[in-house]
Amino acid sequence: QVQLQASGGGLVQAGGSLRLSCVGSGFTLDYHAFGWFRQAPGKEREWVSCINMNGDETSYTNSVKGRFTVSRDNAKSTVYLQMNSLRTEDTAIYYCAGAPATMCLKSQRSYDYWGQGTQVTVSS
């Protein structure tokens, strides 16, 4: 059974950091690209970042560039999202997603597997 388990969310003050983890099971992580999405209260889910299958291509939405870093450790079947200099507007439920693809993908419709989400709350 394919599963993605996201964790690492929590409550942090503005300017702080969190690292989200997304552990995959039931499939071979190596042959998949991954993305991070988030959904703030009252808003639609939006793309945040992605990493390609080889881990040598990443992309970020403009609002998180320079603050967030996506990475992967295939040996641990884990994808990470390091979030620094957090802002109140980063408050959202964060989801990881996987797709049997080589490229970095930005569209939600491209992803086959989704984690359950982890809550990130940034206080002022």
Tab-separated table of C-alpha atoms in Angstrom:
chain	number	residue	atom	x	y	z
A	1	GLN	CA	0.000	0.000	0.000
A	2	VAL	CA	1.428	3.345	-1.073
A	3	GLN	CA	1.668	5.849	1.759
A	4	LEU	CA	3.204	9.244	2.386
A	5	GLN	CA	3.484	10.346	5.985
A	6	ALA	CA	4.188	14.016	6.611
A	7	SER	CA	5.409	15.295	9.939
A	8	GLY	CA	7.377	18.087	11.549
A	9	GLY	CA	4.764	20.796	11.716
A	10	GLY	CA	4.083	22.820	14.821
A	11	LEU	CA	3.795	26.254	16.364
A	12	VAL	CA	6.710	28.611	15.876
A	13	GLN	CA	7.287	32.339	16.229
A	14	ALA	CA	7.850	34.508	13.210
A	15	GLY	CA	11.473	34.306	12.155
A	16	GLY	CA	11.805	30.743	13.393
A	17	SER	CA	12.422	27.503	11.543
A	18	LEU	CA	10.828	24.124	11.047
A	19	ARG	CA	11.785	21.074	9.032
A	20	LEU	CA	9.025	19.008	7.529
A	21	SER	CA	9.588	15.368	6.648
A	22	CYS	CA	7.659	13.162	4.268
A	23	VAL	CA	8.325	9.441	4.552
A	24	GLY	CA	7.222	7.184	1.734
A	25	SER	CA	6.348	3.516	1.936
A	26	GLY	CA	4.901	0.906	-0.395
A	27	PHE	CA	6.722	2.217	-3.448
A	28	THR	CA	10.235	2.987	-4.673
A	29	LEU	CA	10.924	6.572	-3.776
A	30	ASP	CA	13.924	6.738	-6.115
A	31	TYR	CA	11.757	6.796	-9.241
A	32	HIS	CA	9.475	9.581	-8.158
A	33	ALA	CA	9.404	13.359	-8.145
A	34	PHE	CA	7.939	15.103	-5.111
A	35	GLY	CA	6.184	18.307	-4.294
A	36	TRP	CA	5.094	20.291	-1.277
A	37	PHE	CA	1.797	22.124	-1.213
A	38	ARG	CA	0.007	24.134	1.433
A	39	GLN	CA	-3.502	25.233	2.231
A	40	ALA	CA	-4.168	28.232	4.433
A	41	PRO	CA	-7.533	28.744	6.137
A	42	GLY	CA	-10.123	29.912	3.644
A	43	LYS	CA	-7.769	29.549	0.696
A	44	GLU	CA	-7.180	26.999	-2.009
A	45	ARG	CA	-4.278	24.614	-1.799
A	46	GLU	CA	-1.199	26.029	-3.525
A	47	TRP	CA	2.087	24.680	-4.754
A	48	VAL	CA	5.132	25.535	-2.625
A	49	SER	CA	8.101	23.560	-3.917
A	50	CYS	CA	9.162	20.507	-5.897
A	51	ILE	CA	12.181	18.312	-6.416
A	52	ASN	CA	12.881	16.071	-9.370
A	53	MET	CA	13.663	12.384	-9.323
A	54	ASN	CA	17.436	12.841	-9.265
A	55	GLY	CA	17.328	15.562	-6.652
A	56	ASP	CA	19.329	17.959	-8.824
A	57	GLU	CA	16.428	20.185	-9.796
A	58	THR	CA	14.289	22.131	-7.365
A	59	SER	CA	11.778	24.905	-7.719
A	60	TYR	CA	9.971	27.248	-5.352
A	61	THR	CA	7.036	29.572	-5.391
A	62	ASN	CA	8.213	33.186	-5.220
A	63	SER	CA	7.016	33.841	-1.685
A	64	VAL	CA	9.313	31.170	-0.200
A	65	LYS	CA	12.396	31.546	-2.390
A	66	GLY	CA	15.507	32.023	-0.313
A	67	ARG	CA	13.730	30.828	2.842
A	68	PHE	CA	12.651	27.247	2.076
A	69	THR	CA	14.804	24.366	0.860
A	70	VAL	CA	13.517	21.043	-0.449
A	71	SER	CA	15.737	17.963	-0.396
A	72	ARG	CA	15.489	14.203	-0.502
A	73	ASP	CA	17.245	11.214	1.005
A	74	ASN	CA	16.302	8.150	-1.015
A	75	ALA	CA	18.111	5.826	1.390
A	76	LYS	CA	15.711	6.984	4.096
A	77	SER	CA	12.718	7.171	1.743
A	78	THR	CA	12.254	10.735	2.925
A	79	VAL	CA	11.709	14.143	1.385
A	80	TYR	CA	12.324	17.259	3.472
A	81	LEU	CA	11.214	20.860	3.456
A	82	GLN	CA	13.466	23.096	5.535
A	83	MET	CA	11.613	26.301	6.328
A	84	ASN	CA	13.555	29.271	7.683
A	85	SER	CA	12.607	32.863	8.437
A	86	LEU	CA	9.008	31.824	8.789
A	87	ARG	CA	6.297	34.430	8.453
A	88	THR	CA	2.736	34.526	9.695
A	89	GLU	CA	1.557	34.128	6.117
A	90	ASP	CA	3.264	30.722	5.976
A	91	THR	CA	0.623	29.395	8.368
A	92	ALA	CA	-1.109	26.504	6.621
A	93	ILE	CA	-1.502	22.769	6.429
A	94	TYR	CA	1.432	21.446	4.435
A	95	TYR	CA	1.100	18.410	2.186
A	96	CYS	CA	3.700	16.317	0.445
A	97	ALA	CA	2.895	14.598	-2.818
A	98	GLY	CA	4.642	12.116	-5.078
A	99	ALA	CA	4.478	11.282	-8.756
A	100	PRO	CA	6.161	8.590	-10.898
A	101	ALA	CA	7.967	11.223	-12.913
A	102	THR	CA	11.463	12.510	-13.521
A	103	MET	CA	10.748	16.226	-13.591
A	104	CYS	CA	9.902	18.781	-10.951
A	105	LEU	CA	6.111	19.207	-11.128
A	106	LYS	CA	4.007	22.179	-10.063
A	107	SER	CA	0.488	21.028	-10.868
A	108	GLN	CA	-1.502	19.211	-8.203
A	109	ARG	CA	-3.088	17.084	-10.917
A	110	SER	CA	0.340	15.642	-11.763
A	111	TYR	CA	0.656	13.905	-8.419
A	112	ASP	CA	-0.652	10.430	-7.652
A	113	TYR	CA	0.214	10.104	-3.972
A	114	TRP	CA	-0.587	12.521	-1.154
A	115	GLY	CA	0.336	12.673	2.497
A	116	GLN	CA	-2.158	13.536	5.178
A	117	GLY	CA	-0.835	17.027	5.866
A	118	THR	CA	0.923	18.604	8.804
A	119	GLN	CA	-0.104	21.878	10.438
A	120	VAL	CA	2.342	24.770	10.503
A	121	THR	CA	1.354	27.781	12.594
A	122	VAL	CA	3.528	30.877	12.711
A	123	SER	CA	2.737	33.408	15.416
A	124	SER	CA	3.671	37.076	15.378
